Each structure stands twice: as C-alpha cells, then as structure tokens.
C-alpha positions as YAML, in Angstrom:
chain: A
units: angstrom
residues:
- id: 1
  name: MET
  ca: [106.12, -38.95, -0.76]
- id: 2
  name: ARG
  ca: [102.77, -38.31, -2.41]
- id: 3
  name: THR
  ca: [100.13, -36.09, -0.91]
- id: 4
  name: VAL
  ca: [97.06, -37.62, 0.71]
- id: 5
  name: ALA
  ca: [94.89, -36.42, -2.19]
- id: 6
  name: GLN
  ca: [97.21, -38.05, -4.74]
- id: 7
  name: VAL
  ca: [97.29, -41.39, -2.93]
- id: 8
  name: ARG
  ca: [93.53, -41.38, -2.53]
- id: 9
  name: GLY
  ca: [92.93, -40.36, -6.12]
- id: 10
  name: ARG
  ca: [94.89, -43.31, -7.45]
- id: 11
  name: THR
  ca: [93.43, -45.92, -5.14]
- id: 12
  name: GLY
  ca: [89.94, -44.52, -5.67]
- id: 13
  name: ARG
  ca: [90.18, -45.08, -9.42]
- id: 14
  name: LEU
  ca: [91.03, -48.73, -8.88]
- id: 15
  name: LYS
  ca: [88.21, -49.23, -6.42]
- id: 16
  name: ARG
  ca: [85.68, -47.49, -8.62]
- id: 17
  name: ALA
  ca: [86.57, -49.78, -11.53]
- id: 18
  name: ALA
  ca: [86.43, -52.94, -9.45]
- id: 19
  name: VAL
  ca: [83.34, -52.07, -7.44]
- id: 20
  name: GLY
  ca: [81.47, -50.65, -10.44]
- id: 21
  name: LEU
  ca: [81.96, -53.80, -12.47]
- id: 22
  name: ALA
  ca: [81.27, -55.99, -9.46]
- id: 23
  name: LEU
  ca: [77.97, -54.28, -8.71]
- id: 24
  name: LEU
  ca: [76.84, -54.71, -12.30]
- id: 25
  name: VAL
  ca: [77.85, -58.36, -12.20]
- id: 26
  name: TRP
  ca: [76.29, -59.15, -8.86]
- id: 27
  name: LEU
  ca: [73.23, -56.91, -8.77]
- id: 28
  name: GLY
  ca: [72.38, -55.69, -12.24]
- id: 29
  name: PRO
  ca: [69.73, -57.43, -14.34]
- id: 30
  name: VAL
  ca: [72.00, -57.36, -17.41]
- id: 31
  name: SER
  ca: [73.65, -60.01, -19.50]
- id: 32
  name: ALA
  ca: [77.40, -60.18, -20.03]
- id: 33
  name: ASP
  ca: [76.99, -58.92, -23.60]
- id: 34
  name: GLU
  ca: [74.97, -55.93, -22.45]
- id: 35
  name: LEU
  ca: [77.61, -55.17, -19.84]
- id: 36
  name: LEU
  ca: [80.27, -54.20, -22.39]
- id: 37
  name: GLY
  ca: [78.15, -53.63, -25.44]
- id: 38
  name: THR
  ca: [76.66, -55.98, -28.01]
- id: 39
  name: PHE
  ca: [79.30, -58.64, -28.56]
- id: 40
  name: SER
  ca: [76.99, -61.44, -29.63]
- id: 41
  name: ALA
  ca: [78.48, -61.71, -33.12]
- id: 42
  name: LEU
  ca: [82.05, -62.05, -31.83]
- id: 43
  name: THR
  ca: [83.88, -65.11, -30.64]
- id: 44
  name: LYS
  ca: [84.80, -65.31, -26.98]
- id: 45
  name: GLU
  ca: [88.45, -64.71, -27.90]
- id: 46
  name: GLU
  ca: [87.51, -61.54, -29.80]
- id: 47
  name: LYS
  ca: [85.36, -60.35, -26.93]
- id: 48
  name: LEU
  ca: [88.23, -60.77, -24.50]
- id: 49
  name: LEU
  ca: [90.76, -59.06, -26.77]
- id: 50
  name: TYR
  ca: [88.58, -56.13, -27.77]
- id: 51
  name: SER
  ca: [87.29, -55.50, -24.24]
- id: 52
  name: ASN
  ca: [90.82, -55.35, -22.85]
- id: 53
  name: LEU
  ca: [91.98, -53.08, -25.67]
- id: 54
  name: ALA
  ca: [88.99, -50.85, -25.03]
- id: 55
  name: ILE
  ca: [89.81, -50.63, -21.31]
- id: 56
  name: ALA
  ca: [93.45, -49.78, -22.09]
- id: 57
  name: GLY
  ca: [92.35, -47.16, -24.60]
- id: 58
  name: ALA
  ca: [89.90, -45.62, -22.14]
- id: 59
  name: ILE
  ca: [92.57, -45.45, -19.43]
- id: 60
  name: THR
  ca: [95.01, -43.81, -21.84]
- id: 61
  name: ALA
  ca: [92.51, -41.23, -23.06]
- id: 62
  name: TRP
  ca: [91.29, -40.41, -19.58]
- id: 63
  name: GLY
  ca: [94.84, -40.30, -18.26]
- id: 64
  name: PHE
  ca: [95.93, -37.70, -20.79]
- id: 65
  name: ALA
  ca: [92.75, -35.69, -20.22]
- id: 66
  name: ASN
  ca: [92.54, -35.81, -16.44]
- id: 67
  name: TRP
  ca: [95.55, -37.45, -14.78]
- id: 68
  name: ASP
  ca: [98.45, -35.50, -16.33]
- id: 69
  name: TYR
  ca: [99.76, -38.47, -18.34]
- id: 70
  name: GLY
  ca: [102.74, -37.39, -20.44]
- id: 71
  name: ASP
  ca: [103.47, -34.27, -18.39]
- id: 72
  name: ARG
  ca: [106.87, -35.49, -17.19]
- id: 73
  name: SER
  ca: [109.52, -38.15, -17.55]
- id: 74
  name: PRO
  ca: [108.74, -41.54, -16.00]
- id: 75
  name: ARG
  ca: [109.52, -41.87, -12.33]
- id: 76
  name: ALA
  ca: [108.90, -44.30, -9.51]
- id: 77
  name: LYS
  ca: [108.85, -43.96, -5.74]
- id: 78
  name: ASN
  ca: [108.94, -46.06, -2.61]
- id: 79
  name: GLU
  ca: [105.85, -45.10, -0.61]
- id: 80
  name: GLY
  ca: [106.35, -47.42, 2.34]
- id: 81
  name: TRP
  ca: [104.03, -50.18, 3.51]
- id: 82
  name: PHE
  ca: [102.15, -50.10, 6.80]
- id: 83
  name: GLY
  ca: [104.41, -47.81, 8.78]
- id: 84
  name: ARG
  ca: [103.11, -45.27, 11.24]
- id: 85
  name: ASN
  ca: [104.44, -42.36, 9.19]
- id: 86
  name: THR
  ca: [103.08, -43.42, 5.81]
- id: 87
  name: LYS
  ca: [100.29, -41.31, 4.34]
- id: 88
  name: GLU
  ca: [97.46, -43.75, 5.07]
- id: 89
  name: GLY
  ca: [99.12, -46.15, 7.50]
- id: 90
  name: GLY
  ca: [98.88, -48.88, 4.85]
- id: 91
  name: ALA
  ca: [95.12, -48.73, 4.35]
- id: 92
  name: ASP
  ca: [95.63, -47.65, 0.74]
- id: 93
  name: LYS
  ca: [97.82, -50.71, 0.12]
- id: 94
  name: LEU
  ca: [95.05, -53.02, 1.26]
- id: 95
  name: GLY
  ca: [92.75, -50.99, -0.99]
- id: 96
  name: HIS
  ca: [94.89, -51.98, -3.97]
- id: 97
  name: ALA
  ca: [94.88, -55.64, -2.93]
- id: 98
  name: TYR
  ca: [91.13, -55.72, -2.38]
- id: 99
  name: SER
  ca: [90.37, -53.95, -5.67]
- id: 100
  name: SER
  ca: [92.54, -56.42, -7.58]
- id: 101
  name: TYR
  ca: [90.89, -59.35, -5.83]
- id: 102
  name: ALA
  ca: [87.36, -58.12, -6.58]
- id: 103
  name: PHE
  ca: [88.28, -57.14, -10.14]
- id: 104
  name: THR
  ca: [89.68, -60.62, -10.79]
- id: 105
  name: HIS
  ca: [86.48, -62.27, -9.61]
- id: 106
  name: ALA
  ca: [84.22, -59.92, -11.58]
- id: 107
  name: LEU
  ca: [86.16, -60.34, -14.83]
- id: 108
  name: ALA
  ca: [86.33, -64.11, -14.39]
- id: 109
  name: TRP
  ca: [82.53, -64.16, -14.11]
- id: 110
  name: LEU
  ca: [82.27, -62.05, -17.25]
- id: 111
  name: TYR
  ca: [84.58, -64.31, -19.25]
- id: 112
  name: GLU
  ca: [82.76, -67.42, -18.10]
- id: 113
  name: GLU
  ca: [79.52, -65.84, -19.29]
- id: 114
  name: TRP
  ca: [81.17, -65.41, -22.69]
- id: 115
  name: GLY
  ca: [81.86, -69.13, -22.92]
- id: 116
  name: TYR
  ca: [85.22, -69.76, -21.29]
- id: 117
  name: GLU
  ca: [85.64, -72.76, -19.03]
- id: 118
  name: SER
  ca: [85.93, -71.83, -15.36]
- id: 119
  name: ALA
  ca: [89.68, -72.48, -15.22]
- id: 120
  name: GLU
  ca: [90.31, -70.38, -18.33]
- id: 121
  name: ALA
  ca: [88.01, -67.65, -17.08]
- id: 122
  name: ALA
  ca: [89.87, -67.49, -13.78]
- id: 123
  name: GLY
  ca: [93.23, -67.27, -15.53]
- id: 124
  name: PHE
  ca: [92.18, -64.64, -18.03]
- id: 125
  name: GLY
  ca: [90.32, -62.72, -15.33]
- id: 126
  name: ALA
  ca: [93.48, -62.55, -13.23]
- id: 127
  name: LEU
  ca: [95.65, -61.58, -16.19]
- id: 128
  name: SER
  ca: [93.22, -58.88, -17.27]
- id: 129
  name: ALA
  ca: [92.86, -57.45, -13.77]
- id: 130
  name: LEU
  ca: [96.60, -57.39, -13.21]
- id: 131
  name: GLY
  ca: [97.18, -56.00, -16.70]
- id: 132
  name: VAL
  ca: [94.73, -53.15, -16.19]
- id: 133
  name: GLN
  ca: [96.20, -52.23, -12.80]
- id: 134
  name: THR
  ca: [99.78, -52.43, -14.09]
- id: 135
  name: PHE
  ca: [98.94, -50.40, -17.18]
- id: 136
  name: MET
  ca: [97.48, -47.72, -14.94]
- id: 137
  name: GLU
  ca: [100.59, -47.73, -12.75]
- id: 138
  name: LEU
  ca: [102.80, -47.35, -15.80]
- id: 139
  name: GLY
  ca: [100.68, -44.45, -16.96]
- id: 140
  name: ASP
  ca: [100.99, -42.88, -13.53]
- id: 141
  name: SER
  ca: [104.77, -42.97, -13.86]
- id: 142
  name: PHE
  ca: [104.41, -40.25, -16.51]
- id: 143
  name: SER
  ca: [102.19, -38.12, -14.27]
- id: 144
  name: ARG
  ca: [102.31, -36.26, -10.97]
- id: 145
  name: PHE
  ca: [101.42, -39.48, -9.17]
- id: 146
  name: GLY
  ca: [104.45, -41.54, -10.14]
- id: 147
  name: LEU
  ca: [104.68, -45.32, -10.14]
- id: 148
  name: SER
  ca: [104.53, -47.01, -6.75]
- id: 149
  name: TYR
  ca: [106.49, -50.23, -6.23]
- id: 150
  name: GLU
  ca: [104.32, -51.09, -3.24]
- id: 151
  name: ASP
  ca: [101.12, -50.66, -5.24]
- id: 152
  name: LEU
  ca: [102.43, -53.02, -7.92]
- id: 153
  name: VAL
  ca: [103.14, -55.66, -5.29]
- id: 154
  name: MET
  ca: [99.75, -55.32, -3.62]
- id: 155
  name: ASN
  ca: [97.98, -55.46, -6.98]
- id: 156
  name: ALA
  ca: [99.78, -58.74, -7.65]
- id: 157
  name: VAL
  ca: [98.95, -60.10, -4.19]
- id: 158
  name: GLY
  ca: [95.24, -59.31, -4.55]
- id: 159
  name: THR
  ca: [95.09, -60.74, -8.05]
- id: 160
  name: ALA
  ca: [96.91, -63.92, -7.00]
- id: 161
  name: PHE
  ca: [94.54, -64.46, -4.09]
- id: 162
  name: GLY
  ca: [91.57, -63.85, -6.36]
- id: 163
  name: PHE
  ca: [92.86, -66.40, -8.87]
- id: 164
  name: VAL
  ca: [93.70, -69.05, -6.27]
- id: 165
  name: SER
  ca: [90.31, -68.70, -4.58]
- id: 166
  name: LEU
  ca: [88.61, -69.21, -7.95]
- id: 167
  name: ARG
  ca: [90.70, -72.20, -8.96]
- id: 168
  name: TYR
  ca: [90.48, -73.97, -5.61]
- id: 169
  name: PRO
  ca: [86.89, -73.96, -4.35]
- id: 170
  name: GLU
  ca: [87.94, -75.31, -0.95]
- id: 171
  name: ILE
  ca: [89.77, -72.05, -0.31]
- id: 172
  name: SER
  ca: [86.78, -70.01, -1.43]
- id: 173
  name: ARG
  ca: [84.49, -72.04, 0.82]
- id: 174
  name: LYS
  ca: [86.64, -71.24, 3.82]
- id: 175
  name: LEU
  ca: [88.04, -67.76, 3.22]
- id: 176
  name: ASP
  ca: [86.68, -64.39, 2.05]
- id: 177
  name: PHE
  ca: [88.47, -61.07, 1.53]
- id: 178
  name: ARG
  ca: [86.10, -58.22, 2.41]
- id: 179
  name: ILE
  ca: [85.77, -54.52, 3.06]
- id: 180
  name: GLU
  ca: [83.72, -53.18, 5.96]
- id: 181
  name: TYR
  ca: [82.44, -49.66, 5.48]
- id: 182
  name: ALA
  ca: [80.23, -47.42, 7.58]
- id: 183
  name: PRO
  ca: [80.13, -44.08, 5.71]
- id: 184
  name: ALA
  ca: [79.85, -40.82, 7.61]
- id: 185
  name: PHE
  ca: [79.01, -38.91, 4.39]
- id: 186
  name: ASP
  ca: [81.62, -36.27, 5.19]
- id: 187
  name: THR
  ca: [83.62, -36.92, 2.01]
- id: 188
  name: ALA
  ca: [82.64, -37.05, -1.65]
- id: 189
  name: ASP
  ca: [84.85, -40.02, -2.49]
- id: 190
  name: VAL
  ca: [83.58, -43.02, -0.55]
- id: 191
  name: PHE
  ca: [86.10, -45.29, -2.27]
- id: 192
  name: THR
  ca: [89.05, -43.72, -0.45]
- id: 193
  name: ASP
  ca: [87.27, -42.93, 2.79]
- id: 194
  name: TYR
  ca: [89.78, -44.92, 4.83]
- id: 195
  name: GLU
  ca: [88.64, -43.19, 8.00]
- id: 196
  name: HIS
  ca: [85.52, -45.38, 7.93]
- id: 197
  name: GLN
  ca: [86.79, -48.54, 6.22]
- id: 198
  name: LYS
  ca: [88.22, -51.82, 7.44]
- id: 199
  name: TYR
  ca: [89.75, -54.69, 5.44]
- id: 200
  name: LEU
  ca: [89.42, -58.23, 6.67]
- id: 201
  name: LEU
  ca: [89.86, -61.91, 6.00]
- id: 202
  name: ALA
  ca: [86.95, -64.04, 7.18]
- id: 203
  name: LEU
  ca: [87.42, -67.73, 7.98]
- id: 204
  name: LYS
  ca: [84.00, -69.33, 7.47]
- id: 205
  name: LEU
  ca: [83.46, -72.27, 9.79]
- id: 206
  name: ASP
  ca: [80.88, -73.88, 7.49]
- id: 207
  name: GLY
  ca: [83.76, -74.49, 5.08]
- id: 208
  name: PHE
  ca: [84.86, -77.32, 7.34]
- id: 209
  name: GLU
  ca: [82.82, -80.52, 7.03]
- id: 210
  name: THR
  ca: [82.86, -81.22, 10.77]
- id: 211
  name: LEU
  ca: [81.28, -77.82, 11.50]
- id: 212
  name: GLU
  ca: [79.10, -77.28, 8.44]
- id: 213
  name: ARG
  ca: [75.89, -78.70, 9.91]
- id: 214
  name: SER
  ca: [76.46, -77.51, 13.44]
- id: 215
  name: PRO
  ca: [75.39, -74.12, 14.88]
- id: 216
  name: LEU
  ca: [79.04, -73.06, 14.63]
- id: 217
  name: GLY
  ca: [78.65, -73.23, 10.86]
- id: 218
  name: TYR
  ca: [76.83, -69.90, 11.02]
- id: 219
  name: LEU
  ca: [79.85, -68.20, 12.55]
- id: 220
  name: GLU
  ca: [83.16, -67.00, 11.17]
- id: 221
  name: LEU
  ca: [86.49, -65.82, 12.56]
- id: 222
  name: GLN
  ca: [87.89, -62.54, 11.27]
- id: 223
  name: LEU
  ca: [91.30, -60.93, 11.05]
- id: 224
  name: GLY
  ca: [91.27, -57.28, 10.02]
- id: 225
  name: TYR
  ca: [93.20, -54.04, 9.71]
- id: 226
  name: TYR
  ca: [92.17, -50.39, 9.62]
- id: 227
  name: THR
  ca: [93.58, -46.94, 10.26]
- id: 228
  name: ARG
  ca: [92.12, -43.83, 11.80]
- id: 229
  name: GLY
  ca: [93.21, -40.21, 11.98]
- id: 230
  name: TYR
  ca: [95.21, -40.13, 8.75]
- id: 231
  name: SER
  ca: [92.53, -38.10, 6.96]
- id: 232
  name: ASP
  ca: [93.43, -35.03, 8.99]
- id: 233
  name: PRO
  ca: [95.72, -32.73, 6.93]
- id: 234
  name: ALA
  ca: [97.92, -32.43, 10.04]
- id: 235
  name: PRO
  ca: [97.19, -35.62, 11.98]
- id: 236
  name: ALA
  ca: [98.00, -35.47, 15.67]
- id: 237
  name: LEU
  ca: [96.50, -38.76, 16.81]
- id: 238
  name: THR
  ca: [96.61, -41.69, 14.41]
- id: 239
  name: GLU
  ca: [95.75, -45.35, 14.79]
- id: 240
  name: ARG
  ca: [96.83, -48.49, 12.97]
- id: 241
  name: ASN
  ca: [94.56, -51.20, 14.28]
- id: 242
  name: VAL
  ca: [94.82, -54.95, 13.91]
- id: 243
  name: TYR
  ca: [91.80, -56.84, 15.19]
- id: 244
  name: VAL
  ca: [90.39, -60.31, 15.60]
- id: 245
  name: GLY
  ca: [86.66, -60.85, 15.54]
- id: 246
  name: VAL
  ca: [83.78, -63.29, 15.60]
- id: 247
  name: GLY
  ca: [80.90, -62.63, 13.24]
- id: 248
  name: LEU
  ca: [77.83, -64.13, 11.65]
- id: 249
  name: ASN
  ca: [78.20, -65.83, 8.28]
- id: 250
  name: LEU
  ca: [75.69, -63.51, 6.64]
- id: 251
  name: SER
  ca: [76.38, -64.88, 3.18]
- id: 252
  name: ARG
  ca: [75.23, -68.34, 4.24]
- id: 253
  name: ILE
  ca: [72.18, -66.98, 6.04]
- id: 254
  name: PHE
  ca: [70.98, -64.99, 3.02]
- id: 255
  name: ARG
  ca: [71.76, -67.83, 0.63]
- id: 256
  name: GLU
  ca: [69.58, -70.18, 2.65]
- id: 257
  name: LEU
  ca: [66.82, -67.55, 2.60]
- id: 258
  name: GLY
  ca: [66.97, -67.55, -1.20]
- id: 259
  name: TRP
  ca: [68.63, -64.13, -1.56]
- id: 260
  name: LYS
  ca: [71.45, -65.41, -3.74]
- id: 261
  name: LYS
  ca: [72.71, -62.08, -5.12]
- id: 262
  name: THR
  ca: [72.74, -60.53, -1.67]
- id: 263
  name: ALA
  ca: [74.60, -63.58, -0.42]
- id: 264
  name: THR
  ca: [77.21, -63.08, -3.14]
- id: 265
  name: VAL
  ca: [77.68, -59.41, -2.28]
- id: 266
  name: LEU
  ca: [78.20, -60.34, 1.36]
- id: 267
  name: ARG
  ca: [81.22, -62.39, 0.38]
- id: 268
  name: TYR
  ca: [82.91, -59.10, -0.52]
- id: 269
  name: TYR
  ca: [81.26, -56.59, 1.81]
- id: 270
  name: GLN
  ca: [81.03, -56.81, 5.59]
- id: 271
  name: PRO
  ca: [78.15, -54.76, 7.00]
- id: 272
  name: PRO
  ca: [79.26, -52.78, 10.08]
- id: 273
  name: TYR
  ca: [78.25, -53.85, 13.58]
- id: 274
  name: THR
  ca: [77.81, -57.50, 12.57]
- id: 275
  name: SER
  ca: [80.83, -58.86, 14.45]
- id: 276
  name: LEU
  ca: [82.49, -58.63, 17.84]
- id: 277
  name: GLN
  ca: [86.02, -57.27, 17.48]
- id: 278
  name: LEU
  ca: [89.04, -57.07, 19.75]
- id: 279
  name: ARG
  ca: [91.59, -54.55, 18.44]
- id: 280
  name: ASN
  ca: [95.17, -53.59, 19.12]
- id: 281
  name: ASP
  ca: [96.40, -50.10, 18.18]
- id: 282
  name: LEU
  ca: [99.93, -50.51, 16.82]
- id: 283
  name: ASN
  ca: [100.64, -46.80, 17.28]
- id: 284
  name: ARG
  ca: [100.43, -47.04, 21.05]
...
C-alpha cells in the first residue's frame, strides 16, 4: 500500500494538469494557439499530434527528474477502492475520475478551437486525456509510486463520462460532475486536500422541459461523496460520507446574468454552503 504522500502526489499531478488547462480555457483571455504556443502555421492534425507528443515528452522528462522514473523494475499494485481502511477512503479515486472528466472537456474545447468538428473534438479530447493519464500511470510503474489498477479504471470512467456528456447534449443539460472545495489553507497542495473536498453529481432540473420554465428549474438534486480524518498520519476517527442534497443551479443563474465564463466554471466547481445536504457516514 502506498503512503498518503505518494497517493496524494500522484493524484495532485493529474488535478493540476486538468485544472490548470481548464482555468486557462474557461477564464483566460487567450486564444487556443496562444495556449500551447504559436501553431497558426500548422494544420489541425499537426497541432493535435505535436501537442500530445510535447505533453508525453514533458511527462517523461519531469518523471525522470522528479518522480523517480526508471529507478526500479515495473510493478503494479491493488490499492483498493472505497474501503474504510484504504489510504483516502476512495476520495483519491474520485479525484482521478474528476480530473479525467475535466481534462477531456478542456482538451475537446481546445481541439474544436483548432478546427475540429465537435464530434471529432470530443473523441480526440477523450483519447488524449486518457492517453496522458495512462502514460503517466505507466511511467509510475517504474517509480516508487507503482501502477494502480484502480486509478486506471477511474481514469477511464471519468474520460468516458466526459466524452458521453460532450457527444450527447441532453446528458450535459441534465448532469454535471463537480468538486466542492472549502480550503482551510493548512496544506500547500490544495489539489489533494481531500479533508476539505467533496465530489458530486448534480441533476439539473432545468434540463427537463416540463421544469425548465418553472421555479424548480433553478434547483438541482445532488449526490455526493467525501471523506474526513484520513489526512491524519495516524487517523483515529475517519468518515466516509455519502450525501444527498438540494442546491441552487448557480450556473443557470450566472448565465442569465450574462456572466458566461463564471457560469461555465460553475458546471465543474460547486461553491461551499450553496446546498442543503443530508449525509450518512459509512464508517459508523
């Protein structure tokens, strides 16, 4: 079993990549060409190929320099899923799924900006996201981290959901995959601060025609999961919480106010204290 620091280090790298690109896509006043350099003279196929090769090269170089790539023979481990005695109670697994989901959406946007049709962009975005995550896992197999079967599965799950939600707008209209985070600023790595994070699926009632124009269209139903207490080096009291909630559809509200980029961000981020939640601690 990996140490807490090892598990967090791996998941944090994935989140930093996904969130960093997503923030540039959603908030930054930059064009797609500026995002990954000046590609204006290249075809869209060349841009896709060279950008993916560049990402793979950067991962390889950084892995040898900082992540102990090549230090040992390849190995793989079963880390467990959402069990009480796993290192993070399963929160890190949802971190992999969420990162893959967000990465798929961000790359699909980028490829569409480069001239791909939306269907092609979604497909290539999913393949690129899954390829990057898998390449990183394979690199980890030659390091102190080791390859995780569970991480591979959750990467695939998040990527698949990201692809399906892009290809079928009706799903995207009804369902979001989000992270809720209220930092306490007691750790340097906010991306693996599971003590203050929650992962959730939000069913948006305005995605249903019968409710879209009613007051209920501004509400959503949520199903979430989070853990507490696993950050302690010797945890005595731990929680694995499943919750159901009712919240405001903030994305719709900000979109109607004309804050389109903020509305987009709120499809991926759930501000804390904006929903009523009823939880059940599975460790009790």
